[in-house]
Amino acid sequence: MDVSEFRRRGKEAVDAIADYYESMADAAPLPTVEPGYLYKLVPREAPEEPEPFDDIIKDMETKIMPGVTHWQSGNFFGWYPCNSSFPGILGEMYSAMFNVVGFSWLSCPAATELETVVMDWLGRLLGLDSRFLSIKEDGTEGRGGGVIQGSASEAHVVAIIAAREMALARLRAQGVRDADQMGAKMVAYFSDQTHSSGEKAAAIVGCKTRAVASDSAFRLTKEALAAAVEEDRRAGLIPFFVCGTFGTTNTAAIDDLPGIADVAGAEQLWFHVDAAYAGAALACPEFRPLARGVERADSFNFNAHKWMLTNFDCSAMWVADSTHMVNALSIHREYLPRTKGSTTFTKDYRDWQVPLGRRFRALKLWFVLRTYGAAGIRAHIRRHVEWAKWLEAQLLADGRFEMVTPVVFGLAVFRIRPAALPAPTEDAANRANAELARRINADRRVFLLGTKLRGMDVLRPAIGSSHGTKANVELLLAVILEFASAVVADCARGE
Amino acid sequence: MDVSEFRRRGKEAVDAIADYYESMADAAPLPTVEPGYLYKLVPREAPEEPEPFDDIIKDMETKIMPGVTHWQSGNFFGWYPCNSSFPGILGEMYSAMFNVVGFSWLSCPAATELETVVMDWLGRLLGLDSRFLSIKEDGTEGRGGGVIQGSASEAHVVAIIAAREMALARLRAQGVRDADQMGAKMVAYFSDQTHSSGEKAAAIVGCKTRAVASDSAFRLTKEALAAAVEEDRRAGLIPFFVCGTFGTTNTAAIDDLPGIADVAGAEQLWFHVDAAYAGAALACPEFRPLARGVERADSFNFNAHKWMLTNFDCSAMWVADSTHMVNALSIHREYLPRTKGSTTFTKDYRDWQVPLGRRFRALKLWFVLRTYGAAGIRAHIRRHVEWAKWLEAQLLADGRFEMVTPVVFGLAVFRIRPAALPAPTEDAANRANAELARRINADRRVFLLGTKLRGMDVLRPAIGSSHGTKANVELLLAVILEFASAVVADCARGE
């Protein structure tokens, strides 16, 4: 493909993308294909000779498109949102143009420095403590700063590695022999509601984990954490890391972050805050009181690709002190020369992450922050919170539903109340709610997740599409009500 | 930005990308900015109100562009190439359009299945053993298969984790008590030439590493590996993993892969082959005899984003048996439902990698394989090998240079011979070659890396740009000869 064909194909692609988004307002979110569908439609090997691009585009329309889950549909309420936006897509385009591997300052100064700059912008937008900024208000450079990871999972791995390094450094300083053998005794603390990426990160790093029981509101509390740590200390284990969540996956619960900070301080644990979903809400000052305690964390992470209009992947992570992280992840090689000078600007971001190579992801975040402005981003967040609260009010007004947790952000966790069923038992409610989720998704107009909370079947639509409107949430409500009536009627008939 | 503005901005972006590539044939690869340049040019925080997109594009031209290292310049010979291509960029565009998080089959069946399909295509294109394919020639499904990682570093982490799981499973089966405490006794083997990502992966996982001394041709040998393993066994350690490299970073050396496979088989080590750079050459059958032994590996990885025209990131990894990897990386949650059916097609790729989320990277690989065809990819590889061999011939014909290792792929590792200097010592040669690299890069017409090999300063231009021509290599040679003359003359003057 020569450059003139690229000009043509690229513009066709732009129109195809625009057309796609024009169809996304009310697209059916889930595909109907069966596992293995694609294998039957395509050859066993790559073609020997070049194929016309028209054939590829035709195959994309007829073979790929039918198997796509449309995360960008206004009727997609599954998991958490994965926002795309036009400036985000443009950022990806320019990033693909440069196609740099920005592992060090020299490998692309603009990529390194723009990341440092926009992560400070983003930190200020969220009201993060200045400990997390690269350049403080008075212009001084600190030990903290931000980095764009690919995912919250990677942020989790990096935080645990930094925590282990910090703990091992302390053990060595205390003269503990064989400190490096202590890995198997080290314990990372989560709650039973922490995202799977925490447990997975601990499995990767090879430390012990303890899932502390959350309270009735699905929150990790100071008391439960302190008791678990004390018990493990008595058993000869080495507590070293705790994750507090600001907006859990199941219910968007907020852990007792100030209490966790107290325990982490007293016990010298690395305190990581996973705000993958709800962190975006901190752009709005009214949500910041909920995040008290974050200012005492060692690391904080949220996904700008979830609810802040920046195409996947863009997981924003800050550390208050990068020393241990860089010590743990820095490997010197002659072929990876370092640039001398201010450590703030010549940092080698490869020492802030698992991989060596990294894409120029700061570009899309810069595009998004400037195209929307802080005001636009706050409006984006507030709109979805308003719609989620509206949905909550409608469900409660109906009388047949109960909220499992109150709506705080864009997630509504609810179920049909047992009392609304002919046989008002928990078992009957579970069967009815699992069936409600199944029917809603089988209908295909909207998609949401049913999940289990302590044995209780619930539904958890997440509102936050960058392309949806309130009409989509109205449809969601209509579909819920329609199938709830059918499910309750079937229960009455004993089905 | 509404959809009509996106149509306009997107097409402007396509033209900007096309213009950029028209300028890349002979662009100066390295920027001239000083550390901290960008901070002086931009505001301290994100704007409150939206900014016109024209302002952003203007800033990109005036503030970002001057700080970009142009990896796509035909005159970029640093590190290893990072190929972009027009189909690769188009693939990124469509991937940004879908913006799916393809962690499981349900989260985007097309993304999962296309990845399985194109990784089989790519495996066949490289002539990989059928152990590594998802669907064998006879249509049966095996335990192996391919996955697109973000980087070779991540492939390294995944391979080591799978290896640890395999070793722990064996220890448990042998009735070893506290098998899970054995992590600190486990040893991963590399050579002193293995890429830093190996050591970094081991540091992340928290196992011991041993860098076995390579031979005079910078190769890890069977004998050296066997001796190291035996010594460690006697010391009570647990050897569990070995990495063999097909094309090292320093010299593109090829380890004794059959010998390593012998040791790995006898000692029950997981055998990972890192072919990050040179693996692309296996598309050409004439290179396959060099890769004997790969058919006995447990995992194999190469970066299609290095030398196979696929935009960064696209690191292709295959495992012969995914069981241990999936056991180690799979974490169940209710909100991550699995799809029943054929494990080949409903696989959850999240269990094949460190992160949970993943971009739709198979799309660009599919675009590239079809747009170029196998023939086009082979021509791409052979062209660069031919130019590198031409460069080698010219350098040798000059008489002042020696190749540190013979050219096999696109990498030429050479230095000014000590005998070509007035004072023919190794020290003098080191000073002269370091100075040669410094002057070539300061001149800015081309960029290459100088590196140190066992205390010897050498230069290692890597030829493999998707946008360069032989004229760029001719310029590289002219610049080398020009500055070599100047450096030798200065040596003669005692400077």
mmCIF file of N, CA, C and O in Angstrom, chain B residues 211-273:
data_model
loop_
_atom_site.group_PDB
_atom_site.id
_atom_site.type_symbol
_atom_site.label_atom_id
_atom_site.label_comp_id
_atom_site.label_asym_id
_atom_site.label_seq_id
_atom_site.Cartn_x
_atom_site.Cartn_y
_atom_site.Cartn_z
ATOM 1 N N ALA B 211 23.077 -15.635 35.112
ATOM 2 C CA ALA B 211 23.496 -15.249 33.763
ATOM 3 C C ALA B 211 24.715 -16.088 33.405
ATOM 4 O O ALA B 211 25.823 -15.825 33.864
ATOM 5 N N VAL B 212 24.495 -17.114 32.607
ATOM 6 C CA VAL B 212 25.574 -18.033 32.232
ATOM 7 C C VAL B 212 26.463 -17.348 31.188
ATOM 8 O O VAL B 212 25.957 -16.691 30.277
ATOM 9 N N ALA B 213 27.779 -17.512 31.345
ATOM 10 C CA ALA B 213 28.711 -16.858 30.407
ATOM 11 C C ALA B 213 28.523 -17.424 29.000
ATOM 12 O O ALA B 213 28.489 -18.646 28.808
ATOM 13 N N SER B 214 28.392 -16.536 28.043
ATOM 14 C CA SER B 214 28.262 -16.971 26.650
ATOM 15 C C SER B 214 29.656 -17.277 26.086
ATOM 16 O O SER B 214 30.668 -16.900 26.670
ATOM 17 N N ASP B 215 29.669 -17.960 24.943
ATOM 18 C CA ASP B 215 30.960 -18.343 24.360
ATOM 19 C C ASP B 215 31.540 -17.191 23.533
ATOM 20 O O ASP B 215 31.024 -16.079 23.560
ATOM 21 N N SER B 216 32.588 -17.471 22.800
ATOM 22 C CA SER B 216 33.282 -16.391 22.087
ATOM 23 C C SER B 216 32.401 -15.776 20.998
ATOM 24 O O SER B 216 32.634 -14.649 20.575
ATOM 25 N N ALA B 217 31.381 -16.507 20.573
ATOM 26 C CA ALA B 217 30.451 -15.961 19.582
ATOM 27 C C ALA B 217 29.184 -15.435 20.269
ATOM 28 O O ALA B 217 28.154 -15.261 19.623
ATOM 29 N N PHE B 218 29.281 -15.192 21.581
ATOM 30 C CA PHE B 218 28.178 -14.605 22.354
ATOM 31 C C PHE B 218 26.949 -15.507 22.426
ATOM 32 O O PHE B 218 25.822 -15.042 22.550
ATOM 33 N N ARG B 219 27.186 -16.828 22.352
ATOM 34 C CA ARG B 219 26.096 -17.814 22.371
ATOM 35 C C ARG B 219 26.053 -18.563 23.696
ATOM 36 O O ARG B 219 27.094 -18.942 24.229
ATOM 37 N N LEU B 220 24.872 -18.826 24.181
ATOM 38 C CA LEU B 220 24.717 -19.715 25.336
ATOM 39 C C LEU B 220 24.885 -21.143 24.823
ATOM 40 O O LEU B 220 24.205 -21.545 23.874
ATOM 41 N N THR B 221 25.790 -21.900 25.439
ATOM 42 C CA THR B 221 26.052 -23.264 24.971
ATOM 43 C C THR B 221 25.450 -24.296 25.919
ATOM 44 O O THR B 221 25.196 -24.018 27.090
ATOM 45 N N LYS B 222 25.298 -25.478 25.371
ATOM 46 C CA LYS B 222 24.776 -26.604 26.155
ATOM 47 C C LYS B 222 25.674 -26.882 27.359
ATOM 48 O O LYS B 222 25.192 -27.063 28.485
ATOM 49 N N GLU B 223 26.960 -26.897 27.122
ATOM 50 C CA GLU B 223 27.910 -27.266 28.176
ATOM 51 C C GLU B 223 27.860 -26.266 29.331
ATOM 52 O O GLU B 223 27.820 -26.643 30.504
ATOM 53 N N ALA B 224 27.879 -24.988 28.985
ATOM 54 C CA ALA B 224 27.889 -23.962 30.037
ATOM 55 C C ALA B 224 26.584 -24.010 30.834
ATOM 56 O O ALA B 224 26.588 -23.890 32.063
ATOM 57 N N LEU B 225 25.467 -24.226 30.124
ATOM 58 C CA LEU B 225 24.181 -24.294 30.822
ATOM 59 C C LEU B 225 24.139 -25.523 31.731
ATOM 60 O O LEU B 225 23.757 -25.429 32.905
ATOM 61 N N ALA B 226 24.553 -26.669 31.195
ATOM 62 C CA ALA B 226 24.505 -27.914 31.978
ATOM 63 C C ALA B 226 25.366 -27.796 33.235
ATOM 64 O O ALA B 226 24.962 -28.241 34.326
ATOM 65 N N ALA B 227 26.536 -27.179 33.090
ATOM 66 C CA ALA B 227 27.430 -27.032 34.242
ATOM 67 C C ALA B 227 26.799 -26.136 35.304
ATOM 68 O O ALA B 227 26.871 -26.423 36.506
ATOM 69 N N ALA B 228 26.163 -25.046 34.858
ATOM 70 C CA ALA B 228 25.534 -24.122 35.805
ATOM 71 C C ALA B 228 24.380 -24.797 36.528
ATOM 72 O O ALA B 228 24.222 -24.657 37.754
ATOM 73 N N VAL B 229 23.588 -25.543 35.796
ATOM 74 C CA VAL B 229 22.444 -26.227 36.403
ATOM 75 C C VAL B 229 22.932 -27.254 37.426
ATOM 76 O O VAL B 229 22.410 -27.344 38.547
ATOM 77 N N GLU B 230 23.960 -27.990 37.044
ATOM 78 C CA GLU B 230 24.472 -29.024 37.956
ATOM 79 C C GLU B 230 25.004 -28.401 39.246
ATOM 80 O O GLU B 230 24.725 -28.882 40.346
ATOM 81 N N GLU B 231 25.729 -27.318 39.090
ATOM 82 C CA GLU B 231 26.287 -26.639 40.263
ATOM 83 C C GLU B 231 25.170 -26.173 41.192
ATOM 84 O O GLU B 231 25.246 -26.328 42.410
ATOM 85 N N ASP B 232 24.136 -25.602 40.599
ATOM 86 C CA ASP B 232 23.028 -25.092 41.415
ATOM 87 C C ASP B 232 22.258 -26.223 42.081
ATOM 88 O O ASP B 232 21.812 -26.103 43.222
ATOM 89 N N ARG B 233 22.086 -27.332 41.373
ATOM 90 C CA ARG B 233 21.400 -28.484 41.992
ATOM 91 C C ARG B 233 22.183 -28.932 43.225
ATOM 92 O O ARG B 233 21.591 -29.234 44.265
ATOM 93 N N ARG B 234 23.501 -28.996 43.084
ATOM 94 C CA ARG B 234 24.326 -29.425 44.211
ATOM 95 C C ARG B 234 24.191 -28.467 45.397
ATOM 96 O O ARG B 234 24.279 -28.873 46.545
ATOM 97 N N ALA B 235 23.943 -27.180 45.072
ATOM 98 C CA ALA B 235 23.795 -26.180 46.136
ATOM 99 C C ALA B 235 22.384 -26.170 46.715
ATOM 100 O O ALA B 235 22.049 -25.299 47.526
ATOM 101 N N GLY B 236 21.546 -27.113 46.274
ATOM 102 C CA GLY B 236 20.206 -27.220 46.846
ATOM 103 C C GLY B 236 19.186 -26.307 46.192
ATOM 104 O O GLY B 236 18.067 -26.149 46.686
ATOM 105 N N LEU B 237 19.554 -25.706 45.090
ATOM 106 C CA LEU B 237 18.616 -24.817 44.398
ATOM 107 C C LEU B 237 17.752 -25.621 43.427
ATOM 108 O O LEU B 237 17.994 -26.813 43.194
ATOM 109 N N ILE B 238 16.735 -24.953 42.880
ATOM 110 C CA ILE B 238 15.768 -25.639 42.011
ATOM 111 C C ILE B 238 15.741 -24.982 40.640
ATOM 112 O O ILE B 238 15.020 -24.003 40.426
ATOM 113 N N PRO B 239 16.530 -25.473 39.704
ATOM 114 C CA PRO B 239 16.474 -24.940 38.332
ATOM 115 C C PRO B 239 15.087 -25.211 37.738
ATOM 116 O O PRO B 239 14.549 -26.312 37.907
ATOM 117 N N PHE B 240 14.498 -24.186 37.086
ATOM 118 C CA PHE B 240 13.124 -24.399 36.574
ATOM 119 C C PHE B 240 12.867 -23.752 35.225
ATOM 120 O O PHE B 240 11.855 -24.031 34.591
ATOM 121 N N PHE B 241 13.749 -22.898 34.741
ATOM 122 C CA PHE B 241 13.455 -22.118 33.530
ATOM 123 C C PHE B 241 14.752 -21.782 32.820
ATOM 124 O O PHE B 241 15.737 -21.443 33.470
ATOM 125 N N VAL B 242 14.734 -21.865 31.507
ATOM 126 C CA VAL B 242 15.883 -21.360 30.746
ATOM 127 C C VAL B 242 15.376 -20.613 29.521
ATOM 128 O O VAL B 242 14.408 -21.014 28.888
ATOM 129 N N CYS B 243 16.040 -19.513 29.248
ATOM 130 C CA CYS B 243 15.726 -18.726 28.050
ATOM 131 C C CYS B 243 16.856 -18.876 27.051
ATOM 132 O O CYS B 243 18.022 -18.607 27.378
ATOM 133 N N GLY B 244 16.522 -19.321 25.858
ATOM 134 C CA GLY B 244 17.467 -19.301 24.753
ATOM 135 C C GLY B 244 17.077 -18.182 23.821
ATOM 136 O O GLY B 244 15.891 -17.911 23.642
ATOM 137 N N THR B 245 18.073 -17.505 23.272
ATOM 138 C CA THR B 245 17.755 -16.361 22.418
ATOM 139 C C THR B 245 18.085 -16.656 20.959
ATOM 140 O O THR B 245 19.148 -17.198 20.648
ATOM 141 N N PHE B 246 17.166 -16.309 20.088
ATOM 142 C CA PHE B 246 17.374 -16.395 18.646
ATOM 143 C C PHE B 246 17.551 -14.964 18.151
ATOM 144 O O PHE B 246 16.575 -14.276 17.826
ATOM 145 N N GLY B 247 18.783 -14.478 18.184
ATOM 146 C CA GLY B 247 19.043 -13.096 17.762
ATOM 147 C C GLY B 247 19.123 -12.158 18.954
ATOM 148 O O GLY B 247 18.172 -11.410 19.224
ATOM 149 N N THR B 248 20.264 -12.150 19.650
ATOM 150 C CA THR B 248 20.387 -11.313 20.849
ATOM 151 C C THR B 248 20.394 -9.829 20.490
ATOM 152 O O THR B 248 20.609 -9.454 19.340
ATOM 153 N N THR B 249 20.179 -8.999 21.508
ATOM 154 C CA THR B 249 20.113 -7.559 21.273
ATOM 155 C C THR B 249 21.471 -6.993 20.876
ATOM 156 O O THR B 249 21.578 -6.194 19.949
ATOM 157 N N ASN B 250 22.515 -7.417 21.557
ATOM 158 C CA ASN B 250 23.833 -6.862 21.261
ATOM 159 C C ASN B 250 24.338 -7.234 19.869
ATOM 160 O O ASN B 250 24.843 -6.374 19.148
ATOM 161 N N THR B 251 24.243 -8.520 19.522
ATOM 162 C CA THR B 251 24.926 -8.995 18.303
ATOM 163 C C THR B 251 24.074 -9.885 17.417
ATOM 164 O O THR B 251 24.573 -10.419 16.433
ATOM 165 N N ALA B 252 22.797 -10.059 17.743
ATOM 166 C CA ALA B 252 21.923 -10.973 16.995
ATOM 167 C C ALA B 252 22.461 -12.403 17.010
ATOM 168 O O ALA B 252 22.245 -13.176 16.075
ATOM 169 N N ALA B 253 23.155 -12.755 18.086
ATOM 170 C CA ALA B 253 23.674 -14.123 18.225
ATOM 171 C C ALA B 253 22.527 -15.109 18.432
ATOM 172 O O ALA B 253 21.462 -14.747 18.942
ATOM 173 N N ILE B 254 22.788 -16.344 18.016
ATOM 174 C CA ILE B 254 21.796 -17.410 18.173
ATOM 175 C C ILE B 254 22.355 -18.439 19.138
ATOM 176 O O ILE B 254 23.399 -19.044 18.885
ATOM 177 N N ASP B 255 21.684 -18.623 20.252
ATOM 178 C CA ASP B 255 22.146 -19.589 21.237
ATOM 179 C C ASP B 255 22.076 -21.006 20.671
ATOM 180 O O ASP B 255 21.415 -21.256 19.655
ATOM 181 N N ASP B 256 22.739 -21.916 21.332
ATOM 182 C CA ASP B 256 22.709 -23.336 20.946
ATOM 183 C C ASP B 256 21.359 -23.920 21.357
ATOM 184 O O ASP B 256 21.238 -24.597 22.389
ATOM 185 N N LEU B 257 20.365 -23.640 20.539
ATOM 186 C CA LEU B 257 18.999 -24.010 20.926
ATOM 187 C C LEU B 257 18.814 -25.521 21.066
ATOM 188 O O LEU B 257 18.175 -25.976 22.030
ATOM 189 N N PRO B 258 19.344 -26.354 20.150
ATOM 190 C CA PRO B 258 19.192 -27.809 20.362
ATOM 191 C C PRO B 258 19.868 -28.260 21.649
ATOM 192 O O PRO B 258 19.337 -29.104 22.382
ATOM 193 N N GLY B 259 21.024 -27.689 21.941
ATOM 194 C CA GLY B 259 21.727 -28.047 23.179
ATOM 195 C C GLY B 259 20.946 -27.632 24.413
ATOM 196 O O GLY B 259 20.849 -28.382 25.392
ATOM 197 N N ILE B 260 20.379 -26.442 24.352
ATOM 198 C CA ILE B 260 19.560 -25.973 25.478
ATOM 199 C C ILE B 260 18.330 -26.867 25.641
ATOM 200 O O ILE B 260 17.938 -27.216 26.760
ATOM 201 N N ALA B 261 17.750 -27.258 24.505
ATOM 202 C CA ALA B 261 16.586 -28.157 24.559
ATOM 203 C C ALA B 261 16.966 -29.476 25.221
ATOM 204 O O ALA B 261 16.194 -30.039 26.003
ATOM 205 N N ASP B 262 18.171 -29.979 24.940
ATOM 206 C CA ASP B 262 18.636 -31.219 25.584
ATOM 207 C C ASP B 262 18.680 -31.045 27.105
ATOM 208 O O ASP B 262 18.171 -31.885 27.850
ATOM 209 N N VAL B 263 19.313 -29.960 27.536
ATOM 210 C CA VAL B 263 19.441 -29.730 28.979
ATOM 211 C C VAL B 263 18.063 -29.526 29.604
ATOM 212 O O VAL B 263 17.755 -30.096 30.659
ATOM 213 N N ALA B 264 17.238 -28.730 28.943
ATOM 214 C CA ALA B 264 15.896 -28.461 29.471
ATOM 215 C C ALA B 264 15.105 -29.760 29.611
ATOM 216 O O ALA B 264 14.406 -29.975 30.608
ATOM 217 N N GLY B 265 15.241 -30.637 28.617
ATOM 218 C CA GLY B 265 14.536 -31.921 28.671
ATOM 219 C C GLY B 265 15.036 -32.784 29.830
ATOM 220 O O GLY B 265 14.243 -33.330 30.602
ATOM 221 N N ALA B 266 16.342 -32.876 29.951
ATOM 222 C CA ALA B 266 16.931 -33.738 30.986
ATOM 223 C C ALA B 266 16.652 -33.193 32.386
ATOM 224 O O ALA B 266 16.469 -33.961 33.336
ATOM 225 N N GLU B 267 16.628 -31.877 32.501
ATOM 226 C CA GLU B 267 16.506 -31.255 33.822
ATOM 227 C C GLU B 267 15.093 -30.765 34.122
ATOM 228 O O GLU B 267 14.855 -30.100 35.130
ATOM 229 N N GLN B 268 14.182 -31.008 33.206
ATOM 230 C CA GLN B 268 12.783 -30.590 33.367
ATOM 231 C C GLN B 268 12.641 -29.088 33.576
ATOM 232 O O GLN B 268 11.896 -28.621 34.437
ATOM 233 N N LEU B 269 13.381 -28.326 32.777
ATOM 234 C CA LEU B 269 13.239 -26.872 32.791
ATOM 235 C C LEU B 269 12.235 -26.459 31.729
ATOM 236 O O LEU B 269 12.139 -27.075 30.670
ATOM 237 N N TRP B 270 11.499 -25.397 31.977
ATOM 238 C CA TRP B 270 10.697 -24.763 30.929
ATOM 239 C C TRP B 270 11.667 -24.052 29.984
ATOM 240 O O TRP B 270 12.524 -23.292 30.430
ATOM 241 N N PHE B 271 11.521 -24.302 28.709
ATOM 242 C CA PHE B 271 12.443 -23.746 27.710
ATOM 243 C C PHE B 271 11.717 -22.673 26.892
ATOM 244 O O PHE B 271 10.843 -22.981 26.097
ATOM 245 N N HIS B 272 12.111 -21.432 27.137
ATOM 246 C CA HIS B 272 11.516 -20.300 26.417
ATOM 247 C C HIS B 272 12.506 -19.793 25.390
ATOM 248 O O HIS B 272 13.699 -19.642 25.689
ATOM 249 N N VAL B 273 12.026 -19.542 24.172
ATOM 250 C CA VAL B 273 12.895 -18.953 23.148
ATOM 251 C C VAL B 273 12.469 -17.510 22.907
ATOM 252 O O VAL B 273 11.326 -17.232 22.535
#
